[in-house]
Tab-separated table of C-alpha atoms in Angstrom:
chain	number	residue	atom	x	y	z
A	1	UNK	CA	-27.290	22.060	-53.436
A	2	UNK	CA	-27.845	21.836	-49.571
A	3	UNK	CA	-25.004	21.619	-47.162
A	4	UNK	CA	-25.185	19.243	-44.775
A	5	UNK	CA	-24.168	20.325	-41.075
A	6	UNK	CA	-20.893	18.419	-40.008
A	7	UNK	CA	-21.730	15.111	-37.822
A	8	UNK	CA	-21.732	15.709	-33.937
A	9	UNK	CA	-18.904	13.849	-32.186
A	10	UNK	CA	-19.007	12.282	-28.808
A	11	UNK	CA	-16.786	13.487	-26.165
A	12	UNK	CA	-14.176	10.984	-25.405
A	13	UNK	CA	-15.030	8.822	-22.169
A	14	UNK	CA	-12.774	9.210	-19.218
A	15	UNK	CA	-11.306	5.929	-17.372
A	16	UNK	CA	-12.577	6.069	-14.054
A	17	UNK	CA	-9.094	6.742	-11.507
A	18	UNK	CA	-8.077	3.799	-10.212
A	19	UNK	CA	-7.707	4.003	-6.483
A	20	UNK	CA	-5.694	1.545	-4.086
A	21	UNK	CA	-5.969	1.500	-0.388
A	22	UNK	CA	-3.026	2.514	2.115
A	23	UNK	CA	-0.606	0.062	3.144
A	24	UNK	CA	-2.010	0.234	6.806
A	25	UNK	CA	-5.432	-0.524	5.562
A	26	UNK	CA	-7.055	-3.903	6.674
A	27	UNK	CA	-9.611	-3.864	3.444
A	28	UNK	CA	-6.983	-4.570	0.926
A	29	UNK	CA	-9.375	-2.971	-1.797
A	30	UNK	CA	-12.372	-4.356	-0.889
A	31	UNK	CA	-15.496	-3.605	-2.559
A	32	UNK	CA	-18.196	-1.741	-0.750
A	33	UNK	CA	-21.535	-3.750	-0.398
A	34	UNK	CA	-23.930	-0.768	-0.822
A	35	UNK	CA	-22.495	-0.135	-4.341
A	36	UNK	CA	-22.593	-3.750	-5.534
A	37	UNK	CA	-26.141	-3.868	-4.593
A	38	UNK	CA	-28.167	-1.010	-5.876
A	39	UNK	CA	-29.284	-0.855	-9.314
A	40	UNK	CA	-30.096	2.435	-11.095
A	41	UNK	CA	-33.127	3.191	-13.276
A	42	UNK	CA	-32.449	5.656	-16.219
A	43	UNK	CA	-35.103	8.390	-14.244
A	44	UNK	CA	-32.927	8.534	-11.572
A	45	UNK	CA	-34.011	6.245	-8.899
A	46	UNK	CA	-32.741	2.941	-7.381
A	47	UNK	CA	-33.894	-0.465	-6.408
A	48	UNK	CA	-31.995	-1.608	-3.595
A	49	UNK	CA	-31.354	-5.544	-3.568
A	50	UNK	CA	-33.696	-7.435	-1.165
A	51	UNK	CA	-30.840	-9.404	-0.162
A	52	UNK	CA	-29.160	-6.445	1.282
A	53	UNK	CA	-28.216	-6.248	4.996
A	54	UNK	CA	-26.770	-3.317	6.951
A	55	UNK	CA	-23.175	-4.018	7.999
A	56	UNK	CA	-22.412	-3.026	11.539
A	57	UNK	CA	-19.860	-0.978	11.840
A	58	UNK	CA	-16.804	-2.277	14.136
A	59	UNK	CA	-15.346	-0.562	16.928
A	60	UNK	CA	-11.450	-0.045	15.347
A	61	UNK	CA	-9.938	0.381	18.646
A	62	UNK	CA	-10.221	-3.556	19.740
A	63	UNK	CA	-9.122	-3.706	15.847
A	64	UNK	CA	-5.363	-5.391	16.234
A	65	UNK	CA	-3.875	-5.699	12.771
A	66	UNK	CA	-0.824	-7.588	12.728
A	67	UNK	CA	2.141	-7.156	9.833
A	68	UNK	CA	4.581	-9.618	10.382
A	69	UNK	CA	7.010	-8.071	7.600
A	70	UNK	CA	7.259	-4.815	9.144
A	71	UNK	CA	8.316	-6.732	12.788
A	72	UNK	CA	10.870	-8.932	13.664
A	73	UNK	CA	10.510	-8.800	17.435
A	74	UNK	CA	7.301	-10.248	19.004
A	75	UNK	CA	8.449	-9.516	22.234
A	76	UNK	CA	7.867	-5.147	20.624
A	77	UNK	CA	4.890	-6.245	19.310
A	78	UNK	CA	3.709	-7.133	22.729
A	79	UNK	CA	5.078	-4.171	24.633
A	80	UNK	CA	3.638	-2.014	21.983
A	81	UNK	CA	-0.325	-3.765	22.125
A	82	UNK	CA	0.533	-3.548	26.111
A	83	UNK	CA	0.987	0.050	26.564
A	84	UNK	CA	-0.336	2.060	23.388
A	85	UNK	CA	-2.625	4.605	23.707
A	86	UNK	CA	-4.880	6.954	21.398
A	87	UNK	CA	-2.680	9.970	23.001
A	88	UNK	CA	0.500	9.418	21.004
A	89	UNK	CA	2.450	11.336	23.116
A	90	UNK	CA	1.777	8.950	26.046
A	91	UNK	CA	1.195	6.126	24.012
A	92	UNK	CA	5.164	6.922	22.480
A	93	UNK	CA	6.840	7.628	26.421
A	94	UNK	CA	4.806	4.367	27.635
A	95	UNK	CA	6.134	1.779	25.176
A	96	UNK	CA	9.816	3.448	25.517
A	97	UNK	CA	10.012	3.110	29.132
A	98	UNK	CA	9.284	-0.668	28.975
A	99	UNK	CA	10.849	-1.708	25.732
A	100	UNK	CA	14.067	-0.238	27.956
A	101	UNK	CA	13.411	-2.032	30.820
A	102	UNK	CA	12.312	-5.412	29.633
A	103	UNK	CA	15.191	-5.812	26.616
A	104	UNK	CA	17.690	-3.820	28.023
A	105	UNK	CA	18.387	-1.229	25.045
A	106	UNK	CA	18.083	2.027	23.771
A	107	UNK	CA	14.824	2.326	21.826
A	108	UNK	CA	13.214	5.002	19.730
A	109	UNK	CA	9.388	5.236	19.583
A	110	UNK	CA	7.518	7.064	16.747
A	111	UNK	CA	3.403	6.851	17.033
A	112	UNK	CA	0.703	8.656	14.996
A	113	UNK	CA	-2.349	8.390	13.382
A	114	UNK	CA	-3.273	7.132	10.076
A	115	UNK	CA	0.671	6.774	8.065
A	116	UNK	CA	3.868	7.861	8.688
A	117	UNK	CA	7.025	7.687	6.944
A	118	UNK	CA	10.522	6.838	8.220
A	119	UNK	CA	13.911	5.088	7.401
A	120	UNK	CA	15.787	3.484	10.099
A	121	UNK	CA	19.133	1.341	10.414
A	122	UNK	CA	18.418	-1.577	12.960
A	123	UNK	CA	18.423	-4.835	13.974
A	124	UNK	CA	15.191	-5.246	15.763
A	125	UNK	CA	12.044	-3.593	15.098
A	126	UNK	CA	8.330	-3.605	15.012
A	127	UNK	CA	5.545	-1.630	13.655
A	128	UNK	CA	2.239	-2.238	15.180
A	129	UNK	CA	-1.629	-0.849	14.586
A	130	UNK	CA	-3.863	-0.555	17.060
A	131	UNK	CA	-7.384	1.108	16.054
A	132	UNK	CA	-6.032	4.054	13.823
A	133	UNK	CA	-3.109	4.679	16.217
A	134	UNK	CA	0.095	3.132	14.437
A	135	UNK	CA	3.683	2.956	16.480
A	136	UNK	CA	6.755	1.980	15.600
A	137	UNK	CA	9.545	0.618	18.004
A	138	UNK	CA	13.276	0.433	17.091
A	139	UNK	CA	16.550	-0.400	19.028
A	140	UNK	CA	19.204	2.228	18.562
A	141	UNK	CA	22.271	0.673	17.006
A	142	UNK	CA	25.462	-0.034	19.236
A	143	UNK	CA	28.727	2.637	18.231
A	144	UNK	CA	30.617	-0.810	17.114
A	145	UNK	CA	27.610	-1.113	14.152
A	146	UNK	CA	27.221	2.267	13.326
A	147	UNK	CA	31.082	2.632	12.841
A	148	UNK	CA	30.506	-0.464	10.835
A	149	UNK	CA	27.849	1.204	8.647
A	150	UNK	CA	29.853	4.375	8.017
């Protein structure tokens, strides 16, 4: 009696990797156009939807994004939007030099591109993004609140 060969399995399909934008990112997951509106034919090539437009790309430097939970000080915000700069080292000197002379304090000025990471303990703050050039601004506690905090 004939054998019969054993049945050919399909591979298991893979879930496509779900991936979420940056917390500085404006999109909030948005979709891309161009995908949404090309369909595929099984020999490879692709209608694209008459309704289609090309988006015009903006300039990100006049890009202001403003995150109200990561600043409690709209007078930083302003000093920051004032004097920042796509040269973070100047950008970072700049916004120190007024925050001190306009509020009177001792302030601490971290700027970068893209994200950064940091933990602070203050009372008045503010992160700001201008194009892809991201500082944050933060008021040195007093020796009466850091003994406080100990």
């Amino acid at each position: 009696m004939p054998s019969c060969p054993p049945v050919a399995r399909c591979p298991q399909q893979v879930q496509p990797q779900i991936i979420s934008c940056c917390s500085t990112c404006p999109c909030q997951k948005r979709k891309r156009n161009k995908r949404d509106t090309i369909e595929f034919l099984s020999n490879g090539t692709y209608i694209l939807d008459e309704n289609f437009k090309k988006i015009r790309k903006r300039d990100v430097l006049d890009e202001v994004v403003h995150v109200d939970a990561k600043c409690n000080s709209e007078s930083l915000r302003e000093i920051i939007i004032q004097n920042i700069d796509r040269v973070t080292s100047v950008a970072k000197k700049r916004i120190q030099e007024e925050a001190e002379s306009q509020l009177q304090g001792r302030y601490n000025v971290i700027c970068a591109r893209g994200d950064f990471s940091y933990v602070t303990n203050t009372e008045s703050f503010c992160q700001q993004t201008v194009g892809d050039v991201t500082c944050y601004v933060f008021k040195q506690l007093s020796s009466v609140v850091r003994k406080r905090l100990a």
